[in-house]
C-alpha positions in Angstrom: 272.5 18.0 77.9 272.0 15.5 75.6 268.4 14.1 77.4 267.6 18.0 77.0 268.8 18.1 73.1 266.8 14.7 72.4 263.8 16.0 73.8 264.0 19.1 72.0 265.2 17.6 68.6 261.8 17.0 66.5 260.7 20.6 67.2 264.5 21.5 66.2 264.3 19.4 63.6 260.9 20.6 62.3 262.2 24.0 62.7 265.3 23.1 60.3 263.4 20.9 57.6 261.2 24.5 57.0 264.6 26.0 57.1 265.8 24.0 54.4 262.7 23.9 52.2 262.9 27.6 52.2 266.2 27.8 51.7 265.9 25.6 48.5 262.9 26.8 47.5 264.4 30.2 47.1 268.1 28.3 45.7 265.5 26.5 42.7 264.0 29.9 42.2 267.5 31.3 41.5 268.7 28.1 39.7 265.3 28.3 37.5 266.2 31.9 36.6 269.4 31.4 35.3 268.3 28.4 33.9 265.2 30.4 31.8 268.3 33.2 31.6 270.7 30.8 29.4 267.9 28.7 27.6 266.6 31.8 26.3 270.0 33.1 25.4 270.8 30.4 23.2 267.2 30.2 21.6 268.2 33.5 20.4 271.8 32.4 19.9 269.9 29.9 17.6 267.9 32.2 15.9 270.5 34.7 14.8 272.6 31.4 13.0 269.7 30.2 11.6 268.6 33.3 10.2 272.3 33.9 8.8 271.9 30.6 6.9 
């Protein structure tokens, strides 16, 4: 079993690293959006107070 899995472990491990780049590919999409989402609400947060001054 172990022979078997040590054999099989760069292709599982290739297999996995694409995984994970995908998966954080798509997790920095999402972060980046909410990211863009908040700095744009406070640039407008910004611009209301400064037009109030």
């Amino acid at each position: 079993m172990l022979y078997l899995a040590m054999s099989k472990r760069s292709k599982i491990v290739k297999n996995s690293l694409t995984f994970i780049d995908l998966l954080t590919k798509r997790e920095y999409n999402l972060i980046m959006k909410v990211n863009v989402s908040k700095i744009s609400h406070t640039a407008t947060k910004q611009k209301t107070v400064r037009q109030n001054k």
